[in-house]
């Protein structure tokens, strides 16, 4: 057995998946176009994919997908690993099924970006105003001093109700929208609305789902289907999947070291469950077929990249206008920069719905000051970078929490940012 250097440190002992030859478990979509169509070289795409393979070799992910569009061209659309059968808990004689670029993944908290755009669409349609109190649309939400919390406060994680109520992570209650709503309305703010950023892992999504239901008369699935999925022909990209599609979804696996303090406490504060239990919940058919607006958009990396392409083009794709340009501009405009998030203990810049990049470095690689997107549990990412005319999504089914390999994951986005030059649009 080969001992990897990082494994010599006891804290970093990992739960890993079995290793396979990367080439044998890589699949390339027929949707890929020659990199030259987007002003790139084959060596650029090769370098980006090599960074993904390097991360795969660390043994933390049963499967991964990466899709990148540049200038509207799909320059990379690939998968590596297995949809099912190679989790650390699988028996040695399990028969793994190779993932493909059409395998479905859970976008987890990346779903917040898509849900946020639906809320902004309500604003565009004149059904709500994001500066109005949530209680305007859900009167019972106003109790316990929450009457001044605005829709925008919730979008930007400033509402002061970051901790998820236990009902929101109980699968027995997932289909009971009245019980969930009552639990959300019964929350008490931990600080004055609008004062401090504190990541709302689940609460905001259920609030937005209820607002959509009350002002349109339809649930969030029907709303996204009518205004996004059907106009652009998305095959999946929805909250959960139909029961008959469960066999198309990549199964998640807990990997890496067991979270200890303070990481364990952070998880318990934000989500109320330990890491292994959260991963088990994510694979449960009730979660996969339910509606969790803050955390269960299920799609391919290609579809999520295509959604961000809509935003990159200021609301229009393939000649179809989904959002007005001013709606997109409002959604990605910074609300807060330079403040420490009180749940994540990181300086996360937020807009009204998106995690923004820093001036020099951020989730989306170095020198991506205009990029916006969203991170999902624990290392999935979707984003757009206007300076590079780029929309991308990186899906993973391994669920480590905090590991030294985080640097290897970050290197994927670093390589993308380095290999794809800025200012493509201005040059055009």
GROMACS .gro file of C-alpha atoms in nm:
model
  428
    1UNK     CA    1   0.000   0.000   0.000
    2UNK     CA    2   0.132   0.343  -0.094
    3UNK     CA    3   0.119   0.594   0.191
    4UNK     CA    4   0.054   0.943   0.060
    5UNK     CA    5   0.247   1.225   0.229
    6UNK     CA    6  -0.060   1.396   0.373
    7UNK     CA    7  -0.167   1.071   0.540
    8UNK     CA    8   0.136   1.081   0.771
    9UNK     CA    9  -0.040   1.344   0.980
   10UNK     CA   10  -0.289   1.161   1.208
   11UNK     CA   11  -0.551   1.438   1.189
   12UNK     CA   12  -0.566   1.390   0.814
   13UNK     CA   13  -0.631   1.014   0.803
   14UNK     CA   14  -0.901   0.976   0.544
   15UNK     CA   15  -1.196   0.761   0.455
   16UNK     CA   16  -1.129   0.706   0.087
   17UNK     CA   17  -1.282   0.544  -0.217
   18UNK     CA   18  -1.109   0.270  -0.413
   19UNK     CA   19  -0.864   0.389  -0.676
   20UNK     CA   20  -0.925   0.327  -1.045
   21UNK     CA   21  -0.726   0.416  -1.353
   22UNK     CA   22  -0.854   0.768  -1.433
   23UNK     CA   23  -0.858   0.709  -1.808
   24UNK     CA   24  -1.068   0.395  -1.766
   25UNK     CA   25  -1.339   0.582  -1.575
   26UNK     CA   26  -1.341   0.908  -1.773
   27UNK     CA   27  -1.621   0.982  -2.016
   28UNK     CA   28  -1.626   1.273  -2.262
   29UNK     CA   29  -1.952   1.416  -2.390
   30UNK     CA   30  -2.022   1.449  -2.760
   31UNK     CA   31  -2.130   1.804  -2.673
   32UNK     CA   32  -1.767   1.914  -2.636
   33UNK     CA   33  -1.651   2.155  -2.905
   34UNK     CA   34  -1.293   2.216  -3.022
   35UNK     CA   35  -1.129   2.465  -2.783
   36UNK     CA   36  -1.027   2.679  -3.080
   37UNK     CA   37  -1.392   2.776  -3.129
   38UNK     CA   38  -1.363   2.964  -2.799
   39UNK     CA   39  -1.018   3.110  -2.855
   40UNK     CA   40  -0.837   2.846  -2.650
   41UNK     CA   41  -0.580   2.576  -2.716
   42UNK     CA   42  -0.605   2.204  -2.660
   43UNK     CA   43  -0.329   2.240  -2.400
   44UNK     CA   44  -0.554   2.473  -2.200
   45UNK     CA   45  -0.836   2.220  -2.181
   46UNK     CA   46  -0.587   1.940  -2.110
   47UNK     CA   47  -0.439   2.137  -1.819
   48UNK     CA   48  -0.783   2.203  -1.672
   49UNK     CA   49  -0.885   1.839  -1.695
   50UNK     CA   50  -0.549   1.730  -1.553
   51UNK     CA   51  -0.627   1.934  -1.240
   52UNK     CA   52  -0.957   1.743  -1.206
   53UNK     CA   53  -0.777   1.409  -1.246
   54UNK     CA   54  -0.527   1.511  -0.979
   55UNK     CA   55  -0.814   1.580  -0.741
   56UNK     CA   56  -0.981   1.250  -0.832
   57UNK     CA   57  -0.660   1.064  -0.746
   58UNK     CA   58  -0.679   1.189  -0.389
   59UNK     CA   59  -0.956   0.934  -0.336
   60UNK     CA   60  -1.221   1.165  -0.193
   61UNK     CA   61  -1.477   1.144  -0.473
   62UNK     CA   62  -1.656   0.846  -0.622
   63UNK     CA   63  -1.757   1.066  -0.916
   64UNK     CA   64  -1.711   1.416  -1.056
   65UNK     CA   65  -1.836   1.618  -1.351
   66UNK     CA   66  -1.702   1.941  -1.496
   67UNK     CA   67  -1.866   2.149  -1.767
   68UNK     CA   68  -1.729   2.480  -1.894
   69UNK     CA   69  -1.877   2.712  -2.152
   70UNK     CA   70  -1.674   2.994  -2.299
   71UNK     CA   71  -1.830   3.239  -2.538
   72UNK     CA   72  -2.128   3.004  -2.547
   73UNK     CA   73  -1.915   2.709  -2.663
   74UNK     CA   74  -1.897   2.392  -2.454
   75UNK     CA   75  -1.521   2.351  -2.429
   76UNK     CA   76  -1.527   2.083  -2.161
   77UNK     CA   77  -1.803   1.842  -2.057
   78UNK     CA   78  -1.665   1.534  -1.883
   79UNK     CA   79  -1.711   1.295  -1.596
   80UNK     CA   80  -1.476   1.074  -1.400
   81UNK     CA   81  -1.546   0.795  -1.154
   82UNK     CA   82  -1.855   0.595  -1.063
   83UNK     CA   83  -2.218   0.691  -1.010
   84UNK     CA   84  -2.263   0.417  -0.752
   85UNK     CA   85  -2.070   0.122  -0.611
   86UNK     CA   86  -1.747   0.288  -0.498
   87UNK     CA   87  -1.834   0.451  -0.168
   88UNK     CA   88  -1.611   0.363   0.129
   89UNK     CA   89  -1.908   0.182   0.283
   90UNK     CA   90  -1.972  -0.033  -0.026
   91UNK     CA   91  -1.866  -0.399   0.000
   92UNK     CA   92  -1.553  -0.509  -0.190
   93UNK     CA   93  -1.764  -0.712  -0.433
   94UNK     CA   94  -1.992  -0.420  -0.522
   95UNK     CA   95  -2.029  -0.366  -0.895
   96UNK     CA   96  -1.956   0.001  -0.962
   97UNK     CA   97  -2.139   0.184  -1.239
   98UNK     CA   98  -1.930   0.436  -1.430
   99UNK     CA   99  -2.065   0.792  -1.423
  100UNK     CA  100  -2.120   0.981  -1.747
  101UNK     CA  101  -2.165   1.349  -1.834
  102UNK     CA  102  -2.540   1.276  -1.823
  103UNK     CA  103  -2.537   1.138  -1.469
  104UNK     CA  104  -2.743   1.355  -1.235
  105UNK     CA  105  -2.585   1.521  -0.932
  106UNK     CA  106  -2.728   1.719  -0.645
  107UNK     CA  107  -2.628   2.085  -0.662
  108UNK     CA  108  -2.704   2.119  -0.289
  109UNK     CA  109  -2.663   2.481  -0.171
  110UNK     CA  110  -2.581   2.588  -0.523
  111UNK     CA  111  -2.959   2.560  -0.557
  112UNK     CA  112  -2.981   2.887  -0.364
  113UNK     CA  113  -2.854   3.079  -0.668
  114UNK     CA  114  -3.126   2.933  -0.889
  115UNK     CA  115  -3.395   2.987  -0.626
  116UNK     CA  116  -3.275   3.345  -0.579
  117UNK     CA  117  -3.323   3.413  -0.949
  118UNK     CA  118  -3.681   3.288  -0.924
  119UNK     CA  119  -3.738   3.537  -0.642
  120UNK     CA  120  -3.589   3.814  -0.855
  121UNK     CA  121  -3.820   3.704  -1.135
  122UNK     CA  122  -4.118   3.751  -0.902
  123UNK     CA  123  -3.990   4.105  -0.844
  124UNK     CA  124  -3.957   4.160  -1.220
  125UNK     CA  125  -4.314   4.039  -1.271
  126UNK     CA  126  -4.440   4.286  -1.013
  127UNK     CA  127  -4.562   4.015  -0.778
  128UNK     CA  128  -4.328   4.115  -0.494
  129UNK     CA  129  -4.065   4.374  -0.414
  130UNK     CA  130  -3.746   4.240  -0.260
  131UNK     CA  131  -3.725   4.535  -0.021
  132UNK     CA  132  -4.064   4.448   0.128
  133UNK     CA  133  -4.088   4.251   0.453
  134UNK     CA  134  -4.132   3.877   0.422
  135UNK     CA  135  -4.437   3.920   0.649
  136UNK     CA  136  -4.611   4.112   0.370
  137UNK     CA  137  -4.648   3.779   0.191
  138UNK     CA  138  -4.636   3.543   0.489
  139UNK     CA  139  -4.801   3.737   0.776
  140UNK     CA  140  -4.736   3.468   1.038
  141UNK     CA  141  -4.363   3.496   0.969
  142UNK     CA  142  -4.364   3.833   1.144
  143UNK     CA  143  -4.389   3.698   1.497
  144UNK     CA  144  -4.093   3.701   1.739
  145UNK     CA  145  -3.967   4.037   1.608
  146UNK     CA  146  -3.924   3.915   1.248
  147UNK     CA  147  -4.173   4.163   1.102
  148UNK     CA  148  -3.899   4.387   0.962
  149UNK     CA  149  -3.697   4.113   0.789
  150UNK     CA  150  -3.709   4.185   0.416
  151UNK     CA  151  -3.689   3.947   0.124
  152UNK     CA  152  -3.351   4.102   0.041
  153UNK     CA  153  -3.227   4.036   0.395
  154UNK     CA  154  -3.299   3.667   0.343
  155UNK     CA  155  -3.143   3.664  -0.005
  156UNK     CA  156  -2.819   3.814   0.132
  157UNK     CA  157  -2.804   3.601   0.451
  158UNK     CA  158  -2.873   3.904   0.673
  159UNK     CA  159  -3.208   3.797   0.819
  160UNK     CA  160  -3.068   3.682   1.152
  161UNK     CA  161  -3.223   3.334   1.141
  162UNK     CA  162  -2.933   3.120   1.014
  163UNK     CA  163  -2.985   2.802   1.218
  164UNK     CA  164  -3.204   2.541   1.053
  165UNK     CA  165  -3.501   2.424   1.263
  166UNK     CA  166  -3.495   2.051   1.334
  167UNK     CA  167  -3.807   1.999   1.121
  168UNK     CA  168  -3.621   2.116   0.810
  169UNK     CA  169  -3.373   1.828   0.834
  170UNK     CA  170  -3.623   1.563   0.937
  171UNK     CA  171  -3.719   1.358   0.633
  172UNK     CA  172  -4.050   1.265   0.791
  173UNK     CA  173  -4.151   1.632   0.778
  174UNK     CA  174  -4.017   1.713   0.431
  175UNK     CA  175  -4.352   1.659   0.262
  176UNK     CA  176  -4.538   1.845   0.539
  177UNK     CA  177  -4.509   2.204   0.419
  178UNK     CA  178  -4.736   2.335   0.694
  179UNK     CA  179  -4.516   2.184   0.965
  180UNK     CA  180  -4.202   2.323   0.803
  181UNK     CA  181  -4.356   2.669   0.765
  182UNK     CA  182  -4.465   2.673   1.129
  183UNK     CA  183  -4.110   2.586   1.237
  184UNK     CA  184  -3.964   2.866   1.022
  185UNK     CA  185  -4.217   3.120   1.150
  186UNK     CA  186  -4.140   3.022   1.508
  187UNK     CA  187  -3.770   3.107   1.474
  188UNK     CA  188  -3.630   3.394   1.679
  189UNK     CA  189  -3.366   3.624   1.527
  190UNK     CA  190  -3.019   3.600   1.679
  191UNK     CA  191  -2.941   3.958   1.575
  192UNK     CA  192  -3.116   4.257   1.423
  193UNK     CA  193  -3.204   4.205   1.054
  194UNK     CA  194  -2.960   4.359   0.809
  195UNK     CA  195  -2.678   4.391   1.062
  196UNK     CA  196  -2.453   4.090   1.005
  197UNK     CA  197  -2.406   3.822   0.739
  198UNK     CA  198  -2.468   3.472   0.876
  199UNK     CA  199  -2.513   3.193   0.623
  200UNK     CA  200  -2.871   3.058   0.616
  201UNK     CA  201  -2.822   2.696   0.510
  202UNK     CA  202  -3.188   2.598   0.475
  203UNK     CA  203  -3.424   2.858   0.619
  204UNK     CA  204  -3.422   3.099   0.326
  205UNK     CA  205  -3.517   2.835   0.072
  206UNK     CA  206  -3.834   2.733   0.253
  207UNK     CA  207  -3.930   3.100   0.293
  208UNK     CA  208  -3.889   3.161  -0.080
  209UNK     CA  209  -4.078   2.845  -0.170
  210UNK     CA  210  -4.371   2.963   0.041
  211UNK     CA  211  -4.362   3.315  -0.107
  212UNK     CA  212  -4.375   3.170  -0.458
  213UNK     CA  213  -4.671   2.952  -0.361
  214UNK     CA  214  -4.861   3.241  -0.204
  215UNK     CA  215  -4.818   3.495  -0.483
  216UNK     CA  216  -4.849   3.258  -0.782
  217UNK     CA  217  -5.068   2.979  -0.648
  218UNK     CA  218  -4.817   2.721  -0.772
  219UNK     CA  219  -4.527   2.545  -0.605
  220UNK     CA  220  -4.166   2.623  -0.689
  221UNK     CA  221  -4.136   2.322  -0.921
  222UNK     CA  222  -4.425   2.444  -1.135
  223UNK     CA  223  -4.283   2.797  -1.134
  224UNK     CA  224  -3.932   2.702  -1.249
  225UNK     CA  225  -4.081   2.470  -1.510
  226UNK     CA  226  -4.307   2.738  -1.657
  227UNK     CA  227  -4.055   3.020  -1.665
  228UNK     CA  228  -3.715   2.850  -1.705
  229UNK     CA  229  -3.723   2.480  -1.785
  230UNK     CA  230  -3.986   2.470  -2.059
  231UNK     CA  231  -3.881   2.788  -2.246
  232UNK     CA  232  -3.522   2.658  -2.275
  233UNK     CA  233  -3.586   2.286  -2.291
  234UNK     CA  234  -3.403   2.180  -1.975
  235UNK     CA  235  -3.440   1.804  -1.935
  236UNK     CA  236  -3.375   1.791  -1.562
  237UNK     CA  237  -3.263   2.097  -1.355
  238UNK     CA  238  -3.540   2.075  -1.100
  239UNK     CA  239  -3.600   2.046  -0.729
  240UNK     CA  240  -3.560   1.673  -0.677
  241UNK     CA  241  -3.628   1.404  -0.934
  242UNK     CA  242  -3.920   1.184  -1.028
  243UNK     CA  243  -3.908   0.843  -0.854
  244UNK     CA  244  -3.834   0.672  -1.186
  245UNK     CA  245  -3.515   0.881  -1.222
  246UNK     CA  246  -3.359   0.788  -0.888
  247UNK     CA  247  -3.132   0.540  -1.064
  248UNK     CA  248  -2.976   0.823  -1.266
  249UNK     CA  249  -2.851   1.017  -0.962
  250UNK     CA  250  -2.493   0.990  -0.835
  251UNK     CA  251  -2.488   0.857  -0.480
  252UNK     CA  252  -2.297   1.070  -0.231
  253UNK     CA  253  -2.031   0.932   0.002
  254UNK     CA  254  -1.879   1.060   0.324
  255UNK     CA  255  -1.503   1.079   0.275
  256UNK     CA  256  -1.208   1.240   0.445
  257UNK     CA  257  -1.149   1.271   0.817
  258UNK     CA  258  -1.427   1.270   1.074
  259UNK     CA  259  -1.508   1.635   1.155
  260UNK     CA  260  -1.392   1.739   1.501
  261UNK     CA  261  -1.427   2.064   1.692
  262UNK     CA  262  -1.473   2.335   1.568
  263UNK     CA  263  -1.582   2.190   1.231
  264UNK     CA  264  -1.827   1.951   1.395
  265UNK     CA  265  -1.984   2.236   1.594
  266UNK     CA  266  -2.019   2.448   1.280
  267UNK     CA  267  -2.213   2.168   1.110
  268UNK     CA  268  -2.437   2.119   1.409
  269UNK     CA  269  -2.512   2.492   1.433
  270UNK     CA  270  -2.590   2.531   1.063
  271UNK     CA  271  -2.761   2.202   0.986
  272UNK     CA  272  -2.827   2.028   1.316
  273UNK     CA  273  -2.682   1.691   1.209
  274UNK     CA  274  -2.336   1.529   1.207
  275UNK     CA  275  -2.160   1.484   0.874
  276UNK     CA  276  -2.229   1.115   0.814
  277UNK     CA  277  -2.598   1.159   0.886
  278UNK     CA  278  -2.622   1.453   0.645
  279UNK     CA  279  -2.470   1.238   0.371
  280UNK     CA  280  -2.715   0.957   0.446
  281UNK     CA  281  -3.003   1.206   0.424
  282UNK     CA  282  -2.875   1.328   0.087
  283UNK     CA  283  -2.907   0.976  -0.057
  284UNK     CA  284  -3.252   0.908   0.086
  285UNK     CA  285  -3.527   0.882  -0.180
  286UNK     CA  286  -3.745   1.115   0.029
  287UNK     CA  287  -3.481   1.388  -0.001
  288UNK     CA  288  -3.409   1.315  -0.366
  289UNK     CA  289  -3.776   1.331  -0.466
  290UNK     CA  290  -3.877   1.612  -0.230
  291UNK     CA  291  -3.858   1.990  -0.263
  292UNK     CA  292  -3.577   2.165  -0.076
  293UNK     CA  293  -3.543   2.507  -0.241
  294UNK     CA  294  -3.212   2.581  -0.068
  295UNK     CA  295  -3.054   2.246  -0.137
  296UNK     CA  296  -3.180   1.993  -0.388
  297UNK     CA  297  -3.167   2.114  -0.745
  298UNK     CA  298  -3.068   1.797  -0.930
  299UNK     CA  299  -2.909   1.829  -1.271
  300UNK     CA  300  -2.596   1.764  -1.472
  301UNK     CA  301  -2.298   1.997  -1.463
  302UNK     CA  302  -2.386   2.085  -1.822
  303UNK     CA  303  -2.735   2.202  -1.726
  304UNK     CA  304  -2.612   2.412  -1.434
  305UNK     CA  305  -2.346   2.568  -1.657
  306UNK     CA  306  -2.622   2.646  -1.907
  307UNK     CA  307  -2.829   2.814  -1.636
  308UNK     CA  308  -2.534   3.039  -1.550
  309UNK     CA  309  -2.497   3.108  -1.922
  310UNK     CA  310  -2.841   3.271  -1.906
  311UNK     CA  311  -2.710   3.510  -1.641
  312UNK     CA  312  -2.385   3.567  -1.828
  313UNK     CA  313  -2.595   3.681  -2.125
  314UNK     CA  314  -2.796   3.913  -1.900
  315UNK     CA  315  -3.108   3.700  -1.898
  316UNK     CA  316  -3.135   3.578  -2.258
  317UNK     CA  317  -3.025   3.245  -2.408
  318UNK     CA  318  -3.082   3.098  -2.753
  319UNK     CA  319  -3.300   3.395  -2.840
  320UNK     CA  320  -3.529   3.342  -2.540
  321UNK     CA  321  -3.549   3.606  -2.268
  322UNK     CA  322  -3.585   3.450  -1.923
  323UNK     CA  323  -3.490   3.753  -1.712
  324UNK     CA  324  -3.457   4.120  -1.800
  325UNK     CA  325  -3.101   4.251  -1.798
  326UNK     CA  326  -3.171   4.480  -1.504
  327UNK     CA  327  -3.300   4.181  -1.305
  328UNK     CA  328  -2.971   3.996  -1.349
  329UNK     CA  329  -2.772   4.311  -1.270
  330UNK     CA  330  -2.967   4.360  -0.949
  331UNK     CA  331  -2.923   3.996  -0.846
  332UNK     CA  332  -2.543   3.997  -0.876
  333UNK     CA  333  -2.482   4.347  -0.736
  334UNK     CA  334  -2.279   4.334  -0.411
  335UNK     CA  335  -2.474   4.375  -0.089
  336UNK     CA  336  -2.190   4.313   0.153
  337UNK     CA  337  -1.812   4.286   0.126
  338UNK     CA  338  -1.540   4.260   0.385
  339UNK     CA  339  -1.751   4.125   0.672
  340UNK     CA  340  -1.695   3.792   0.843
  341UNK     CA  341  -1.989   3.556   0.802
  342UNK     CA  342  -2.100   3.460   1.153
  343UNK     CA  343  -2.182   3.102   1.058
  344UNK     CA  344  -1.895   3.022   0.821
  345UNK     CA  345  -1.630   3.235   0.996
  346UNK     CA  346  -1.506   3.347   0.655
  347UNK     CA  347  -1.523   3.683   0.475
  348UNK     CA  348  -1.783   3.585   0.214
  349UNK     CA  349  -1.901   3.867  -0.016
  350UNK     CA  350  -2.273   3.834  -0.091
  351UNK     CA  351  -2.515   3.978  -0.342
  352UNK     CA  352  -2.889   3.925  -0.311
  353UNK     CA  353  -2.858   3.556  -0.389
  354UNK     CA  354  -2.499   3.483  -0.487
  355UNK     CA  355  -2.158   3.430  -0.334
  356UNK     CA  356  -1.925   3.680  -0.498
  357UNK     CA  357  -1.554   3.662  -0.560
  358UNK     CA  358  -1.287   3.862  -0.384
  359UNK     CA  359  -1.074   4.117  -0.565
  360UNK     CA  360  -0.770   3.892  -0.590
  361UNK     CA  361  -0.893   3.547  -0.489
  362UNK     CA  362  -1.217   3.368  -0.412
  363UNK     CA  363  -1.404   3.045  -0.473
  364UNK     CA  364  -1.371   3.098  -0.849
  365UNK     CA  365  -0.993   3.126  -0.871
  366UNK     CA  366  -0.746   3.415  -0.870
  367UNK     CA  367  -0.823   3.745  -1.041
  368UNK     CA  368  -1.196   3.680  -1.082
  369UNK     CA  369  -1.334   4.003  -0.930
  370UNK     CA  370  -1.655   4.000  -1.136
  371UNK     CA  371  -1.737   3.630  -1.088
  372UNK     CA  372  -2.049   3.518  -0.903
  373UNK     CA  373  -2.200   3.180  -0.825
  374UNK     CA  374  -2.259   2.951  -0.531
  375UNK     CA  375  -2.087   2.676  -0.337
  376UNK     CA  376  -2.274   2.359  -0.240
  377UNK     CA  377  -2.231   2.076   0.010
  378UNK     CA  378  -1.944   2.023   0.037
  379UNK     CA  379  -1.745   2.102  -0.274
  380UNK     CA  380  -1.981   2.150  -0.567
  381UNK     CA  381  -1.966   2.486  -0.742
  382UNK     CA  382  -2.149   2.671  -1.016
  383UNK     CA  383  -2.046   3.015  -1.142
  384UNK     CA  384  -2.023   3.274  -1.415
  385UNK     CA  385  -1.724   3.495  -1.485
  386UNK     CA  386  -1.817   3.784  -1.717
  387UNK     CA  387  -1.456   3.889  -1.776
  388UNK     CA  388  -1.378   3.546  -1.918
  389UNK     CA  389  -1.720   3.499  -2.083
  390UNK     CA  390  -1.732   3.176  -1.886
  391UNK     CA  391  -2.006   2.973  -1.721
  392UNK     CA  392  -1.913   2.656  -1.538
  393UNK     CA  393  -2.017   2.387  -1.294
  394UNK     CA  394  -1.805   2.140  -1.099
  395UNK     CA  395  -2.007   1.854  -0.947
  396UNK     CA  396  -1.870   1.604  -0.695
  397UNK     CA  397  -2.025   1.312  -0.509
  398UNK     CA  398  -1.759   1.285  -0.239
  399UNK     CA  399  -1.848   1.473   0.079
  400UNK     CA  400  -1.536   1.557   0.278
  401UNK     CA  401  -1.566   1.853   0.510
  402UNK     CA  402  -1.233   2.014   0.590
  403UNK     CA  403  -0.927   1.838   0.451
  404UNK     CA  404  -0.584   1.932   0.325
  405UNK     CA  405  -0.710   1.831  -0.021
  406UNK     CA  406  -0.922   2.145  -0.021
  407UNK     CA  407  -0.617   2.305  -0.181
  408UNK     CA  408  -0.626   2.043  -0.458
  409UNK     CA  409  -0.996   2.120  -0.514
  410UNK     CA  410  -0.923   2.493  -0.525
  411UNK     CA  411  -0.651   2.425  -0.782
  412UNK     CA  412  -0.920   2.320  -1.032
  413UNK     CA  413  -1.073   2.668  -1.023
  414UNK     CA  414  -0.727   2.826  -1.015
  415UNK     CA  415  -0.630   2.639  -1.332
  416UNK     CA  416  -0.952   2.742  -1.506
  417UNK     CA  417  -0.890   3.107  -1.417
  418UNK     CA  418  -0.526   3.093  -1.527
  419UNK     CA  419  -0.584   2.903  -1.852
  420UNK     CA  420  -0.886   3.103  -1.969
  421UNK     CA  421  -0.784   3.467  -2.022
  422UNK     CA  422  -0.985   3.764  -1.905
  423UNK     CA  423  -1.149   4.038  -2.111
  424UNK     CA  424  -1.273   3.814  -2.390
  425UNK     CA  425  -1.588   4.019  -2.434
  426UNK     CA  426  -1.409   4.352  -2.450
  427UNK     CA  427  -1.166   4.203  -2.704
  428UNK     CA  428  -1.458   4.093  -2.918
   0.00000   0.00000   0.00000
